[in-house]
PDB file of C-alpha atoms in Angstrom:
ATOM      1  CA  ALA H  15       0.000   0.000   0.000  1.00  0.00           C
ATOM      2  CA  LEU H  16       2.872   2.390   0.762  1.00  0.00           C
ATOM      3  CA  ALA H  17       4.505   1.626  -2.584  1.00  0.00           C
ATOM      4  CA  GLU H  18       1.186   2.008  -4.401  1.00  0.00           C
ATOM      5  CA  SER H  19       0.791   5.442  -2.775  1.00  0.00           C
ATOM      6  CA  GLY H  20       4.079   6.519  -4.382  1.00  0.00           C
ATOM      7  CA  ALA H  21       6.468   5.940  -1.474  1.00  0.00           C
ATOM      8  CA  LYS H  22       9.827   4.243  -2.011  1.00  0.00           C
ATOM      9  CA  VAL H  23       9.723   1.180   0.239  1.00  0.00           C
ATOM     10  CA  GLY H  24      12.213  -1.400   1.481  1.00  0.00           C
ATOM     11  CA  LEU H  25      11.142  -4.579   3.265  1.00  0.00           C
ATOM     12  CA  LEU H  26      13.646  -6.431   5.437  1.00  0.00           C
ATOM     13  CA  ASP H  27      12.708  -9.940   6.553  1.00  0.00           C
ATOM     14  CA  ALA H  28      14.489 -10.133   9.902  1.00  0.00           C
ATOM     15  CA  ASP H  29      12.813 -13.405  10.881  1.00  0.00           C
ATOM     16  CA  ILE H  30      15.973 -15.371  10.103  1.00  0.00           C
ATOM     17  CA  TYR H  31      14.663 -18.719  11.397  1.00  0.00           C
ATOM     18  CA  GLY H  32      11.318 -18.431   9.630  1.00  0.00           C
ATOM     19  CA  PRO H  33      11.711 -16.188   6.583  1.00  0.00           C
ATOM     20  CA  SER H  34       8.330 -15.728   4.918  1.00  0.00           C
ATOM     21  CA  ILE H  35       8.689 -12.585   2.817  1.00  0.00           C
ATOM     22  CA  PRO H  36       9.874 -14.333  -0.399  1.00  0.00           C
ATOM     23  CA  LEU H  37       6.823 -16.620  -0.434  1.00  0.00           C
ATOM     24  CA  MET H  38       4.361 -13.978   0.784  1.00  0.00           C
ATOM     25  CA  MET H  39       5.540 -11.516  -1.890  1.00  0.00           C
ATOM     26  CA  GLY H  40       5.750 -14.146  -4.640  1.00  0.00           C
ATOM     27  CA  ALA H  41       9.435 -13.420  -5.214  1.00  0.00           C
ATOM     28  CA  THR H  42      11.553 -16.232  -6.606  1.00  0.00           C
ATOM     29  CA  SER H  43      14.642 -14.444  -7.909  1.00  0.00           C
ATOM     30  CA  ARG H  44      17.878 -14.042  -5.965  1.00  0.00           C
ATOM     31  CA  PRO H  45      19.544 -10.784  -4.956  1.00  0.00           C
ATOM     32  CA  GLY H  46      22.365  -9.607  -7.191  1.00  0.00           C
ATOM     33  CA  THR H  47      25.618  -7.831  -6.364  1.00  0.00           C
ATOM     34  CA  ARG H  48      27.231  -4.683  -7.702  1.00  0.00           C
ATOM     35  CA  ASP H  49      30.458  -3.059  -6.496  1.00  0.00           C
ATOM     36  CA  GLY H  50      30.515  -5.273  -3.402  1.00  0.00           C
ATOM     37  CA  ARG H  51      26.937  -4.344  -2.458  1.00  0.00           C
ATOM     38  CA  ILE H  52      23.879  -6.612  -2.377  1.00  0.00           C
ATOM     39  CA  ILE H  53      21.112  -5.568  -4.762  1.00  0.00           C
ATOM     40  CA  PRO H  54      17.735  -6.380  -3.191  1.00  0.00           C
ATOM     41  CA  VAL H  55      15.009  -8.287  -4.993  1.00  0.00           C
ATOM     42  CA  GLU H  56      12.184  -6.009  -6.142  1.00  0.00           C
ATOM     43  CA  ARG H  57       8.525  -6.974  -6.436  1.00  0.00           C
ATOM     44  CA  TYR H  58       5.409  -4.780  -6.559  1.00  0.00           C
ATOM     45  CA  GLY H  59       7.652  -1.731  -6.299  1.00  0.00           C
ATOM     46  CA  VAL H  60       9.105  -2.910  -2.969  1.00  0.00           C
ATOM     47  CA  LYS H  61      12.819  -3.631  -2.484  1.00  0.00           C
ATOM     48  CA  MET H  62      13.222  -6.781  -0.361  1.00  0.00           C
ATOM     49  CA  MET H  63      15.946  -8.679   1.459  1.00  0.00           C
ATOM     50  CA  SER H  64      15.529 -11.992   3.248  1.00  0.00           C
ATOM     51  CA  ILE H  65      17.706 -14.931   4.219  1.00  0.00           C
ATOM     52  CA  GLY H  66      15.035 -16.910   2.355  1.00  0.00           C
ATOM     53  CA  PHE H  67      16.505 -15.604  -0.907  1.00  0.00           C
ATOM     54  CA  MET H  68      19.891 -17.086   0.038  1.00  0.00           C
ATOM     55  CA  LEU H  69      18.831 -20.615   0.980  1.00  0.00           C
ATOM     56  CA  PRO H  70      19.479 -23.280  -1.671  1.00  0.00           C
ATOM     57  CA  ASN H  71      16.169 -24.939  -0.793  1.00  0.00           C
ATOM     58  CA  THR H  72      13.168 -23.214   0.808  1.00  0.00           C
ATOM     59  CA  ASP H  73      12.830 -26.153   3.226  1.00  0.00           C
ATOM     60  CA  ASP H  74      16.405 -25.792   4.533  1.00  0.00           C
ATOM     61  CA  PRO H  75      16.501 -24.718   8.190  1.00  0.00           C
ATOM     62  CA  VAL H  76      18.705 -21.911   9.448  1.00  0.00           C
ATOM     63  CA  VAL H  77      20.556 -23.412  12.422  1.00  0.00           C
ATOM     64  CA  TRP H  78      22.469 -20.487  13.887  1.00  0.00           C
ATOM     65  CA  ARG H  79      23.128 -18.977  17.287  1.00  0.00           C
ATOM     66  CA  GLY H  80      22.795 -15.329  18.330  1.00  0.00           C
ATOM     67  CA  PRO H  81      26.060 -13.845  17.004  1.00  0.00           C
ATOM     68  CA  MET H  82      25.403 -15.238  13.521  1.00  0.00           C
ATOM     69  CA  LEU H  83      21.882 -13.769  13.541  1.00  0.00           C
ATOM     70  CA  THR H  84      23.265 -10.366  14.461  1.00  0.00           C
ATOM     71  CA  GLY H  85      25.922 -10.663  11.743  1.00  0.00           C
ATOM     72  CA  VAL H  86      23.427 -11.346   8.953  1.00  0.00           C
ATOM     73  CA  LEU H  87      21.149  -8.576  10.219  1.00  0.00           C
ATOM     74  CA  GLN H  88      24.108  -6.151  10.128  1.00  0.00           C
ATOM     75  CA  GLN H  89      24.910  -7.291   6.594  1.00  0.00           C
ATOM     76  CA  PHE H  90      21.297  -6.774   5.463  1.00  0.00           C
ATOM     77  CA  ILE H  91      21.324  -3.250   6.870  1.00  0.00           C
ATOM     78  CA  ARG H  92      24.827  -2.108   5.900  1.00  0.00           C
ATOM     79  CA  ASP H  93      25.647  -4.071   2.726  1.00  0.00           C
ATOM     80  CA  VAL H  94      22.307  -3.959   0.897  1.00  0.00           C
ATOM     81  CA  GLU H  95      21.885  -1.200  -1.671  1.00  0.00           C
ATOM     82  CA  TRP H  96      18.550   0.075  -0.369  1.00  0.00           C
ATOM     83  CA  GLY H  97      18.967   3.331  -2.260  1.00  0.00           C
ATOM     84  CA  ASP H  98      16.849   6.372  -1.525  1.00  0.00           C
ATOM     85  CA  ILE H  99      13.844   4.909   0.297  1.00  0.00           C
ATOM     86  CA  ASP H 100      11.144   6.601   2.336  1.00  0.00           C
ATOM     87  CA  TYR H 101      10.379   3.578   4.520  1.00  0.00           C
ATOM     88  CA  LEU H 102      12.281   0.498   5.621  1.00  0.00           C
ATOM     89  CA  LEU H 103       9.773  -1.942   7.058  1.00  0.00           C
ATOM     90  CA  VAL H 104      11.270  -4.733   9.149  1.00  0.00           C
ATOM     91  CA  ASP H 105       9.367  -7.972   9.720  1.00  0.00           C
ATOM     92  CA  LEU H 106      10.571  -9.286  13.082  1.00  0.00           C
ATOM     93  CA  PRO H 107      10.166 -12.698  14.678  1.00  0.00           C
ATOM     94  CA  PRO H 108       7.812 -12.814  17.666  1.00  0.00           C
ATOM     95  CA  GLY H 109       9.145 -12.096  21.129  1.00  0.00           C
ATOM     96  CA  THR H 110      12.178 -10.338  22.541  1.00  0.00           C
ATOM     97  CA  GLY H 111      15.128 -12.369  21.273  1.00  0.00           C
ATOM     98  CA  ASP H 112      18.450 -11.448  19.684  1.00  0.00           C
ATOM     99  CA  VAL H 113      17.084 -10.076  16.414  1.00  0.00           C
ATOM    100  CA  PRO H 114      14.693  -7.389  17.770  1.00  0.00           C
ATOM    101  CA  LEU H 115      17.237  -6.261  20.352  1.00  0.00           C
ATOM    102  CA  SER H 116      20.076  -6.161  17.801  1.00  0.00           C
ATOM    103  CA  LEU H 117      17.910  -4.176  15.410  1.00  0.00           C
ATOM    104  CA  THR H 118      17.367  -1.478  18.035  1.00  0.00           C
ATOM    105  CA  GLN H 119      21.134  -1.179  18.412  1.00  0.00           C
ATOM    106  CA  LEU H 120      21.842  -1.091  14.648  1.00  0.00           C
ATOM    107  CA  LEU H 121      19.247   1.419  13.439  1.00  0.00           C
ATOM    108  CA  PRO H 122      17.421   4.438  14.783  1.00  0.00           C
ATOM    109  CA  LEU H 123      13.826   3.173  14.672  1.00  0.00           C
ATOM    110  CA  SER H 124      10.890   5.515  14.098  1.00  0.00           C
ATOM    111  CA  GLY H 125       8.564   3.102  15.844  1.00  0.00           C
ATOM    112  CA  ALA H 126       7.198  -0.398  16.225  1.00  0.00           C
ATOM    113  CA  VAL H 127       3.811  -1.878  15.401  1.00  0.00           C
ATOM    114  CA  ILE H 128       2.953  -4.887  17.558  1.00  0.00           C
ATOM    115  CA  VAL H 129       0.898  -7.681  15.960  1.00  0.00           C
ATOM    116  CA  ILE H 130      -0.840 -10.207  18.194  1.00  0.00           C
ATOM    117  CA  THR H 131      -3.654 -12.718  17.946  1.00  0.00           C
ATOM    118  CA  PRO H 132      -6.669 -12.411  20.295  1.00  0.00           C
ATOM    119  CA  GLN H 133      -5.863 -15.091  22.882  1.00  0.00           C
ATOM    120  CA  PRO H 134      -4.373 -14.154  26.279  1.00  0.00           C
ATOM    121  CA  VAL H 135      -1.056 -15.944  25.714  1.00  0.00           C
ATOM    122  CA  ALA H 136      -0.450 -13.827  22.583  1.00  0.00           C
ATOM    123  CA  ALA H 137      -1.360 -10.688  24.525  1.00  0.00           C
ATOM    124  CA  GLN H 138       1.216 -11.606  27.167  1.00  0.00           C
ATOM    125  CA  ILE H 139       3.950 -12.029  24.539  1.00  0.00           C
ATOM    126  CA  GLY H 140       2.843  -8.787  22.896  1.00  0.00           C
ATOM    127  CA  MET H 141       3.148  -6.932  26.219  1.00  0.00           C
ATOM    128  CA  LYS H 142       6.686  -8.250  26.703  1.00  0.00           C
ATOM    129  CA  THR H 143       7.599  -7.105  23.204  1.00  0.00           C
ATOM    130  CA  MET H 144       6.096  -3.659  23.799  1.00  0.00           C
ATOM    131  CA  ASN H 145       7.917  -3.344  27.105  1.00  0.00           C
ATOM    132  CA  MET H 146      11.215  -4.303  25.460  1.00  0.00           C
ATOM    133  CA  PHE H 147      10.784  -1.596  22.819  1.00  0.00           C
ATOM    134  CA  LYS H 148       9.816   0.934  25.480  1.00  0.00           C
ATOM    135  CA  GLN H 149      12.937   0.064  27.518  1.00  0.00           C
ATOM    136  CA  VAL H 150      15.140   0.840  24.516  1.00  0.00           C
ATOM    137  CA  ASN H 151      13.186   4.027  23.711  1.00  0.00           C
ATOM    138  CA  VAL H 152      11.447   2.861  20.530  1.00  0.00           C
ATOM    139  CA  PRO H 153       7.976   4.422  20.251  1.00  0.00           C
ATOM    140  CA  ILE H 154       5.056   2.024  19.942  1.00  0.00           C
ATOM    141  CA  LEU H 155       2.990   3.226  16.976  1.00  0.00           C
ATOM    142  CA  GLY H 156       0.142   0.888  17.791  1.00  0.00           C
ATOM    143  CA  LEU H 157      -1.161  -2.648  17.992  1.00  0.00           C
ATOM    144  CA  ILE H 158      -2.938  -4.815  15.413  1.00  0.00           C
ATOM    145  CA  GLU H 159      -5.003  -7.898  16.200  1.00  0.00           C
ATOM    146  CA  ASN H 160      -4.443 -10.564  13.539  1.00  0.00           C
ATOM    147  CA  MET H 161      -6.726 -13.593  13.103  1.00  0.00           C
ATOM    148  CA  SER H 162      -9.468 -11.703  14.954  1.00  0.00           C
ATOM    149  CA  ALA H 163     -12.222 -13.960  13.632  1.00  0.00           C
ATOM    150  CA  PHE H 164     -12.981 -16.360  10.808  1.00  0.00           C
ATOM    151  CA  VAL H 165     -15.265 -14.945   8.114  1.00  0.00           C
ATOM    152  CA  CYS H 166     -17.186 -17.754   6.430  1.00  0.00           C
ATOM    153  CA  PRO H 167     -16.919 -17.333   2.653  1.00  0.00           C
ATOM    154  CA  HIS H 168     -20.389 -18.888   2.193  1.00  0.00           C
ATOM    155  CA  CYS H 169     -22.543 -17.020   4.704  1.00  0.00           C
ATOM    156  CA  ASN H 170     -20.212 -14.133   5.739  1.00  0.00           C
ATOM    157  CA  GLU H 171     -20.806 -14.971   9.409  1.00  0.00           C
ATOM    158  CA  SER H 172     -17.895 -14.104  11.673  1.00  0.00           C
ATOM    159  CA  THR H 173     -16.668 -16.615  14.284  1.00  0.00           C
ATOM    160  CA  ALA H 174     -14.103 -15.661  16.940  1.00  0.00           C
ATOM    161  CA  ILE H 175     -12.045 -18.871  16.875  1.00  0.00           C
ATOM    162  CA  PHE H 176      -9.173 -17.548  19.014  1.00  0.00           C
ATOM    163  CA  ASP H 177     -11.296 -15.375  21.344  1.00  0.00           C
ATOM    164  CA  HIS H 178     -12.135 -11.784  20.529  1.00  0.00           C
ATOM    165  CA  GLY H 179     -11.027  -8.366  21.656  1.00  0.00           C
ATOM    166  CA  GLY H 180      -7.607  -9.317  23.009  1.00  0.00           C
ATOM    167  CA  GLY H 181      -5.889  -6.760  20.815  1.00  0.00           C
ATOM    168  CA  GLU H 182      -8.117  -3.907  21.893  1.00  0.00           C
ATOM    169  CA  LYS H 183      -7.861  -4.904  25.577  1.00  0.00           C
ATOM    170  CA  THR H 184      -4.067  -5.107  25.306  1.00  0.00           C
ATOM    171  CA  SER H 185      -3.791  -1.737  23.575  1.00  0.00           C
ATOM    172  CA  THR H 186      -6.006  -0.123  26.216  1.00  0.00           C
ATOM    173  CA  TYR H 187      -3.977  -1.688  29.029  1.00  0.00           C
ATOM    174  CA  ALA H 188      -0.670  -0.659  27.394  1.00  0.00           C
ATOM    175  CA  GLN H 189      -2.026   2.776  26.479  1.00  0.00           C
ATOM    176  CA  VAL H 190      -1.066   2.475  22.816  1.00  0.00           C
ATOM    177  CA  PRO H 191      -3.284   3.085  19.760  1.00  0.00           C
ATOM    178  CA  PHE H 192      -5.387   0.156  18.576  1.00  0.00           C
ATOM    179  CA  LEU H 193      -4.870   0.068  14.801  1.00  0.00           C
ATOM    180  CA  GLY H 194      -7.502  -2.537  13.987  1.00  0.00           C
ATOM    181  CA  GLU H 195      -8.402  -6.176  13.474  1.00  0.00           C
ATOM    182  CA  ILE H 196      -7.531  -8.459  10.570  1.00  0.00           C
ATOM    183  CA  PRO H 197      -9.842 -11.470  10.217  1.00  0.00           C
ATOM    184  CA  LEU H 198      -8.970 -14.979   9.098  1.00  0.00           C
ATOM    185  CA  ASP H 199     -10.138 -14.615   5.527  1.00  0.00           C
ATOM    186  CA  PRO H 200      -9.448 -17.146   2.776  1.00  0.00           C
ATOM    187  CA  LYS H 201      -8.783 -14.244   0.345  1.00  0.00           C
ATOM    188  CA  ILE H 202      -5.963 -12.951   2.576  1.00  0.00           C
ATOM    189  CA  ARG H 203      -4.448 -16.427   2.809  1.00  0.00           C
ATOM    190  CA  THR H 204      -4.687 -16.905  -0.933  1.00  0.00           C
ATOM    191  CA  GLY H 205      -3.069 -13.519  -1.513  1.00  0.00           C
ATOM    192  CA  GLY H 206      -0.119 -14.488   0.651  1.00  0.00           C
TER     193      GLY H 206
END
């Protein structure tokens, strides 16, 4: 949506253990190189970098410890030719591990958007993530509730499979903006 509005957008898949951006964006090519710099893959007007582009087989696991994760994250930030972009969106793994913490030390972040599902256990993890970002002085831009309900494609009835309202309750408790709910919708799954 940002790219379609005319913004120059980069998308960094920082979920090293579970890279999903190549598949979700329908990108099958590999990044190139020029003058010792990595040229990101571009799709839908978005420049992208992911460890998923580097794996010989999409089913290959990434079996690395913390320092290696930080090293590849540094490389994706410093050695990728992002060019003149307006936004660099970073898809992080859930929780408060090495990658989110390293990112806060490598880049000045404008803010974080927390994505949770409605159930209480997801809210608890979301609170820990928000508190981590607050501790390192990264503003929380808001919270989104994903998988808020299942919308039946036949009757359009909505069913709250994973509970309902957890995102809004969490945002109220944390005093951050509630940015909305995204339902489980077969069209969204097909699109990704």
